[in-house]
Structure formats: structure tokens, C-alpha cells
Amino acid sequence: MSVNKDSIYNIVDEVVVKHNGDPSMLVAMLQDVQAQLYFLPRESIVRIAEKLDIPLTRVYSVATFFRAFSLKPRGKHNLKVCMGTACHVRGAEKVLDKIETELCVCAGETTKDMKYTIETANCVGACALGPVVVVDNEFVGQMTTDKVKTILEKCN
Amino acid sequence: MVTLTINGREFSGASGQTLLNIAQKAGIDIPTLCHSHAVSDYGACRVCLVEVEKRNRKRLVTACLYPIEEGLKVATDSERVIKVRKTIIELLLARAPDSNDIKELATKYGIEASRFRDVTETSNDNCILCGLCNRVCAEVVGVDAISLVNRGTRREVALPFYDETNDCIACGACSYICPTKAIQMKDTKEIRTMIWPNSKADFKMQQCESCGVHYAPVKQLEYIALKSGLSVSEFNNCPDCRH
Amino acid sequence: MVNIEMETCRLTDYADLESYRANLQAKKTENKVITICCGTGCLAYGASKIGQSFKDEIKNQGLEGTVSVKFTGCQGFCERGPLVVIRPENILYQRVKPEDVSRIVTETIRNDLILDDLLYTIPSTNEKVRCEEDVPFYKKQLRLVFGTNGYIDPTSLDDYIQAGGYQALNKVLSSMSPDEVVDEIKISGLRGRGGGGFATGAKWEITREAPGELKYVICNCDEGDPGAFMDRSLMEGNPHSIIEGMVIAAYAVGARQGYIYIRNEYPVALKNSEIAIKKAEEKGLLGKNILGTGFDFSIKISRGGGAFVCGESTALMASIEGRTGEPRANYIHTSEKGLWERPTLLNNVETLANIPLIINKGAEWFYGIGTGNSKGTKIFSLVGKVHNTGLIEVPMGITLREIIYEIGGGIPGGKKFKAVQTGGPSGGCLPEEKLDLSVDFDELSRAGSMMGSGAMIVMDEDNCMVDIARYFLSFLEEESCGKCVPCREGLKRMRQILDRIIEGKGQDEDIELLIDLSESLTMGALCGLGGSAGNPVLSTIRHFKDEYVAHIQEKRCPAGVCKPLIRYYIVEANCNGCSLCIKECPADAISFQGKKQPVKLDQDKCTKCGACYDICRLNAVEVK
């Protein structure tokens, strides 16, 4: 996805205002920006630092520390494979393997056509349903390798 | 005044001082890597671990951060301290096997080779992520040009986006303070090249109006001018030609 | 659903709240309530669609006003979702589908007839169970904190007040001094439910006594332990109980500002707590001049960014301050120097949810539940290889066997129990010999595991303990902040050693190396994450050393999990050549040999993905 600089600035500026320009709300601001842009383009990080008058290194460190943030564009659909313990003991690895094989990309990557991004999570808190895959915010429980094709086909 | 014992000997110091302060003053050897009197303490390298005993409970703490307490019993070289310290040094040696400083420290503790480094491993940038460079940059120089980025085992010292040099003044403080010489600085007349483990950038050097020698990075002089309120033209001459 | 907050006016004193409550209770008109569990599990099974159908059906059948439909938070029995409970009879219908809705309304609601096919069946006896409380899963539980979830709509303050909410706050503000509140919590014996098990009353006392005008109360809802989701369910299902606990805590320690730190992965918890804060403020139960007493306390929500280490107090506080979630040495406790260097009380969600209960029923009553040094109940998430997965609340002291076999219904598929992992990545794996261990803080630690936040992951004979140890290490390696050497470098090296063991390249000295590194981590790491990171390795070595030995010496994975050490085989006698596996195999390793002929598996091409094993309905694929 490409967004022009001005609209990134607009989005950042609004978010900063919403949080009263309070640097302690940095994590929330980055989340709000990402919610609109699906990732954090370089311009957005630079702009936040300028607007809050804090070092760019601080924003960049925070943005690269937390898993919730992506500095790379993400695909249209997000497949989050839960790798929590409950999912692991019920075969999450196999499910992830299958999704990776089907889409020919590894976890953390986006398909060339920008349709899917595969991510892993270290527990999404739906442990009773394991293995769980969160497809665009929808929880699919008791996943098996043979369900993978169906969930991919459903994404359109 | 607070009184405590270190290795059975009694010492006293002002409240607020750390165990390391007291030990260093007394000439007791505690190794450090991420400590410098120039910057705030961080407690990351863990080689300054010492054993403290309080209410009959013993535990290992970092001497650089632990504030002295009345009646505290400290051992700087107990069996546990040495064992854990050696493992930590071994881990550092596995990470930075070519660093002379780490090798020296290892030799001092009788470590010949690290049991943890795989023979097939190639990665080696000597950086032990002690965080001295970014602290000196932020706290002493005041520019915040580099920082520790990413998390966990992927953590690195880098410029923002690995290439954003806007804030760096090429002063080289990070290179001087680095305990493992992982940050290099190369001057070739007009250009100073800063080489961090994951980023590299060139900076223009100021040429002396009188003798033509390149004597300091332009951005550093501009920064000093800005901070001190002096005019940039004050820096037109090198120190020798100013007289 | 008829759910209009009665009045929006503020409650200005104690009597006001009580008369408001009396009013709510008197006004109750409906004679039946259909509660639909909307916990994550049930939602994933389509609970919201079912809820909507109920609403439509009630309307179509003209029952509005006499029957209400209530969306509640998680009720716990996730395995059998979507759950529908008809109250006041507490008839439990499980695995409800949208097409069942109209008959439930017609038969059960209108005609009081029970639909047998929707009831829970006890597998061993085939007996159908009618009421929620008679289902074996619930029978042994003591749902003091979590039970309310099933009765209230988390977005309705009136529901909470009607169920007795904010009574404890009323009691505290009207008749107790802050010191008395601290004493009450100390007497109750409550210990932190987040992992550390620190005495809650003592923590409150330190914060109360710490000098400083400005103090903070933080609720830790950064539930990062994989396998645990009780904090999520409480925050989603009963946020007011946590807010009430926080206000009481703030009154006791003298704080005026609070934070709820919620992890990024919990959007519903975020939403429901926001609604709850707003409603509590409107009613004068939070914010300025609470219940007209002049006491001020407000709460802000802080969102986590997805970092397990932020469950650690100093890292969490750094994150609230807008910095990277890096722990710092806390030689001076955060109770004295925490958020922005001010005295800060940090309590976990479940701990805070216990507070109103203790105040209402008294410290002695609470002290009477549980064992020696572990009082009250604990919520566990019972997950993994067990029949009845879900959230359970049990008194401290119950045995692991009771939990796994009586509440959990045992191990599915006729498999053999191998281990139960408690305490998350900081905990350990307990073998069969420990099943009669009574579950409390001290007993679990003595056995080499810990209470942690209450994850209980059951493993069967198909789980490899070396693989589990490696799993936790790679989890921790990814979640380590990377600041201190023993954690960052030590975890990496331990994971590498386990990698080579799993690849069949393990050496005899590897176990020693793992123990050595684990101990250095325990003693030398900066924070709790690193300090306990060796536990999964140490506990698996302690209880399952034979599996390590099999991997290292015999180059064999007894559980058939570790890819480099296993092979898939076609059991020719069972295979009828149906070709399902051929279609599924991503590596083209299986070939058709003719109708009714067993297929052939080419070991050189096989990537050991296990797809054939999963798809085969004839048990014709085996792993060794």
C-alpha cells in the first residue's frame, strides 16, 4: 500500500492531538497510526518524533521493540497463527507449516501479491480452542492442516 | 554514613552510593563492561555481579546499581559469583570472540574457549550491546543519534532506520566509550566515516581557513556553536591557527 | 435486550447507592433470562449469531419484557461452546446452533420442556445433565470470583450493581479507615495472582507507608503467559469488579491516579473496560468526589504493544511512560519508586477482583478457604490434552488429579497422561507421580514448578518433553527484551543446544551445559523473565531425563514429535488406497499403486509435515 506523505502527516497529527501530545502515550499513538495505515511508514515515525519533540531514536526503538508494530507494509488479509503452549501441544507448528507451504512465504512475511501476511502470536488467549488461527480478527479454533485451504479460500 | 562489610572488611560510605563506588574506592577489583562514571548505570552486562546477604538470604546483585545498606554483607568473589560471572564471560566470548578486551577478561578467569560458540558460526561484530554508546550519545553529547533497536536476540545498536544520520554530529564519543571497539571511526581528510555494527555514514570535516587541515566534523562544530551560542565563524580555524 | 440504565444521575452518598440498588432489584420484571456466553471461545463458535437469533425470536414470539437475552462474558466451559444458560433454573444448553434457537424459545421458554439433545452428556455414564451446577466440570469448582461472569452483561453497570456491585466500596468509604482496609487484606492472606505470589496486604502497606504525595495504582492486564486467559475473561466479563478493587486499593494506599495496562491482543477487554470506566464515572463511583466522600481517583487505560516482558513490573511501567518495555533493576521496590519514580501499587486483574469479595464477606471468611499459606480460590485455564478445556475456579489445595480427571474429564482419545505444565514459561512440567500434589503456591514451587498466573496445560504421551522445553526457550528468546547478557545470550545458546539435541546431534555433555546455563540465568539475570527462564528446562530434565537421553544417545524421539528423528510409515494392512493423503501431501512423496492397493511413501521426498497422518481416516499412517 502506498500512501502519500501529506496524508500520513494528517493521520499522525490527528492522533497526536487526540492524545494531547503526551509523549507517555507513544505506544497508543503508534497503535492508532497503524490502525489506519496497517503499518508504520518511515514518515509516520519521523513525524511523531517531530510532533512530540522527542528524539527519533526513542520512537524508532519503541516501534521496533513491540511486536504489535510492523514497519513493513502488510497484506490485505492477516493470518495470525497462535503459538501459545496450549496450541503448541495440539499441533500449532503443523498448522503454521501448512499455511507457509500453501502461501510460499514464511511467518512474518507478506505474499508478493500483497494478499496475505502470516504472523505468529505467542498466545492470543483463546487457549481452550487450540490450535487457533486468527484470520482478520476472527478466531478459528481447533485448526487442523486440512482446514487450511478452506480458511485461505474464504479470504476474499 | 552507612557501614557495610565487603569480603569481611568493614567499609562506610554516604547513603545513595553503590557497592561499586565503595569497592572501587577501596581498590577491590570488580570487572565492569557497561559501567562508566560518565553515564547512568544500566545493569546489562552483569559481570559486576556480587553476592549480598540480608536477613540470612543471599542473592546476586549488580554492584553498579545496588545502593549500599547498613549492615549489608557483600562478597565479591564467592563461589557462586565466580561461577555465574564465568558463564557470563563465556557467553560474551561466544558472541565477540575477536574482541581483545573480552579475550583478556576471559583469560583472567581461566577461560580458554567458550563452550557455547558453534564452530560453524560466522557472525561477529564485537558488539556486546552494553548500551554505553547510546547512553553517552544521549546523556553526555545530548543528540540521541543512535539507540538500541529491536528486541531480544535481534537487538542491535543502530541509527534510526539504520541510515538516518540527521542527529549524528560524528563526534565519535560512542566509538571512544565502546569497551569492545565495535564502533569504528575513520578520518580521511575531508571525510569522517562512522562505522557502527549495523550502519555506516560519512560526515564532512571542517577545513581550517588558514592552514587547510581538516580538523573536526562540520556538524559537531555547528552543534557546539548552537549549544554555546558562539558564531559558526569562530570555528573557521583549527586550534593551532587560532593563536 | 432491554437494558436501559435507569438513571444517569450521579450517586452522591452511601444511602444513594443502596436505594439505587434496591430500586433496580424491585424493577426487575422479566421472569426468565437467557444468557449467552460471549467469551472468545463461544464467539469463535458463532455465539453472536445465536444471540441475535434469540433476540429476533423473543420479539417474533412476543415475549419481550418477560424474557430477556443477556450477552455475558466467558462462563468457562469453552470446550462445549456456544453455551446458553436459561436462568433462574440454570438450564445449560451446550454446542447450541442457530437452528436450535427457535425450539429453545418455543419449548423451554414457553413450555418449560427440556431439550435433551442440547444437554451435556457425561461421557462415562451417558447421563444427561440438566443444570449448570450439576455438570461435573462445574461441580468441583468454587466460583467466587469468576461465577458472576455468567450472570451479568459486562457493559451494564446496573447489572453489576444489582448483583451487589460496589457494596464493598460503599463499606470501605463509609466505615473503614485506609489502615483498616490494609489490615483486612493482610488478615485475609491474599497473595498476588499474577505470578509472584507476593502477599497483597504487605504490598499495599509498603505503598501506603512510602513517602510521597503522588501515588499510583496499576492493574496488570498484560496476561502474556501462553495458555492463560483468566485475566482476559475477567476484564471482558466483569470489568467493574476490577475497577471496584482498584478504587478500594487506591483509597487504602492513598493514590489518586490509576492505570489499567491491557495487552494489545485483547480488544474486547479494552472496549469493555473503557465502557465500565465511563459508566462508573457518570455514576460517581470513579473520578472526582467518589460517592460524595471527597475522595478522588481516576483510571486511564494504557495499551500494551505486544511484549511478554511487559508483565514484569518495571517493564510495564516503562511502557506506560511511553518507552521501550525494558525492565530495570528493582533493588528499590516499585512500591516505593515505581511509575515516574513515585510509589506505585501494581496488582494483577484476578487479585483485584478478589478485593470486593474479601471486603464484603470479611477477611476471616476468606482466610478459611484454601491451605496454609495459600488462601482463597484460584482461576486456572485448563487446556491442552484434556476433555473439558476451559476456565475453572477452585479452592487452593485441590489436587492436580481432581482438576485434570474430575473437572477436566481426563485425557481424550484413550491416550496416556504425561505431564501438566503449570506457571507458564516460568513454571515447570509435572509428571504423573505429582498428580496428587495439592495445588497451592508452596507445593507447586516445591515440586519445581510454580503457580504463575494459572495456566495449566495438560500433555499426553504424544508430546515430547524435549520439544516442550525447546518450545518455551524459543518463546522466551523471542520475548526477552535483550537487555542483559545471561538472558539474551544464555537463552539463545540454550535454544541452540536443544535444537541440536532435537536434530539428533546432541552430545553427552549437553544436559550439563543446559543445567549450567539455567542456573546462571536464575542467579544472574536482571528480571523475573530471565530469572525463571531456566525452569522449563530444569523441570523437564528433572522429571523426564530419559527422554533427553533417548534423543542424545539413541537419536530417537519416543513421542514421535521431533522431525529429524522420526519417520512416517504406511501401515499397508490398513490402507485401501483411497488417495486422500496423496492429494494432501505437499511434497509429492506418496504415490498411488492401484485401486485397493496400499499407497507408497517415498522417505527421501517426505518432509515429515504430518499432513498424511492428520488426514488419514483409516489409521494407515504411523509415526515412529
PDB file of C-alpha atoms in Angstrom, chain A residues 12 23 26-27 29-30 33 40-66 69 71, chain B residues 144 147-150 160-161, chain C residues 322-324:
ATOM      1  CA  VAL A  12      -0.213  11.393  12.629  1.00  0.00           C
ATOM      2  CA  PRO A  23       4.802  11.539  24.954  1.00  0.00           C
ATOM      3  CA  LEU A  26       3.614   6.975  22.478  1.00  0.00           C
ATOM      4  CA  VAL A  27       2.658   3.300  22.298  1.00  0.00           C
ATOM      5  CA  MET A  29      -0.251   6.722  19.274  1.00  0.00           C
ATOM      6  CA  LEU A  30       1.737   4.262  17.217  1.00  0.00           C
ATOM      7  CA  VAL A  33      -1.498   5.335  13.417  1.00  0.00           C
ATOM      8  CA  LEU A  40       4.140   2.286  10.280  1.00  0.00           C
ATOM      9  CA  PRO A  41       5.722   4.012   7.289  1.00  0.00           C
ATOM     10  CA  ARG A  42       9.008   5.750   7.954  1.00  0.00           C
ATOM     11  CA  GLU A  43       7.411   9.174   7.521  1.00  0.00           C
ATOM     12  CA  SER A  44       4.925   8.456  10.293  1.00  0.00           C
ATOM     13  CA  ILE A  45       7.663   7.612  12.777  1.00  0.00           C
ATOM     14  CA  VAL A  46       9.674  10.687  11.889  1.00  0.00           C
ATOM     15  CA  ARG A  47       6.576  12.864  12.128  1.00  0.00           C
ATOM     16  CA  ILE A  48       5.595  11.573  15.568  1.00  0.00           C
ATOM     17  CA  ALA A  49       9.062  12.337  16.901  1.00  0.00           C
ATOM     18  CA  GLU A  50       8.871  15.868  15.481  1.00  0.00           C
ATOM     19  CA  LYS A  51       5.373  16.488  16.790  1.00  0.00           C
ATOM     20  CA  LEU A  52       6.157  15.252  20.288  1.00  0.00           C
ATOM     21  CA  ASP A  53       9.571  16.885  20.253  1.00  0.00           C
ATOM     22  CA  ILE A  54      11.278  13.703  21.394  1.00  0.00           C
ATOM     23  CA  PRO A  55      14.331  12.002  19.851  1.00  0.00           C
ATOM     24  CA  LEU A  56      13.652   9.950  16.746  1.00  0.00           C
ATOM     25  CA  THR A  57      15.729   7.155  18.301  1.00  0.00           C
ATOM     26  CA  ARG A  58      13.160   6.811  21.068  1.00  0.00           C
ATOM     27  CA  VAL A  59      10.227   6.413  18.681  1.00  0.00           C
ATOM     28  CA  TYR A  60      12.190   4.056  16.469  1.00  0.00           C
ATOM     29  CA  SER A  61      13.303   1.936  19.441  1.00  0.00           C
ATOM     30  CA  VAL A  62       9.732   1.658  20.709  1.00  0.00           C
ATOM     31  CA  ALA A  63       8.391   0.865  17.238  1.00  0.00           C
ATOM     32  CA  THR A  64      10.928  -1.945  16.788  1.00  0.00           C
ATOM     33  CA  PHE A  65      10.612  -3.291  20.334  1.00  0.00           C
ATOM     34  CA  PHE A  66       6.925  -4.144  20.398  1.00  0.00           C
ATOM     35  CA  PHE A  69       4.152  -2.823  15.149  1.00  0.00           C
ATOM     36  CA  LEU A  71       7.491  -1.235   9.693  1.00  0.00           C
TER      37      LEU A  71
ATOM     38  CA  ASP B 144      20.373  10.869  20.737  1.00  0.00           C
ATOM     39  CA  SER B 147      19.945   3.636  20.049  1.00  0.00           C
ATOM     40  CA  LEU B 148      19.312   0.003  20.797  1.00  0.00           C
ATOM     41  CA  VAL B 149      16.699  -1.236  18.369  1.00  0.00           C
ATOM     42  CA  ASN B 150      14.643  -4.438  18.081  1.00  0.00           C
ATOM     43  CA  PRO B 160      17.052   5.010  13.221  1.00  0.00           C
ATOM     44  CA  PHE B 161      16.095   3.017  10.106  1.00  0.00           C
TER      45      PHE B 161
ATOM     46  CA  GLY C 322       5.978   5.620  26.644  1.00  0.00           C
ATOM     47  CA  ARG C 323       9.363   3.927  26.498  1.00  0.00           C
ATOM     48  CA  THR C 324      10.538   0.502  25.392  1.00  0.00           C
TER      49      THR C 324
END
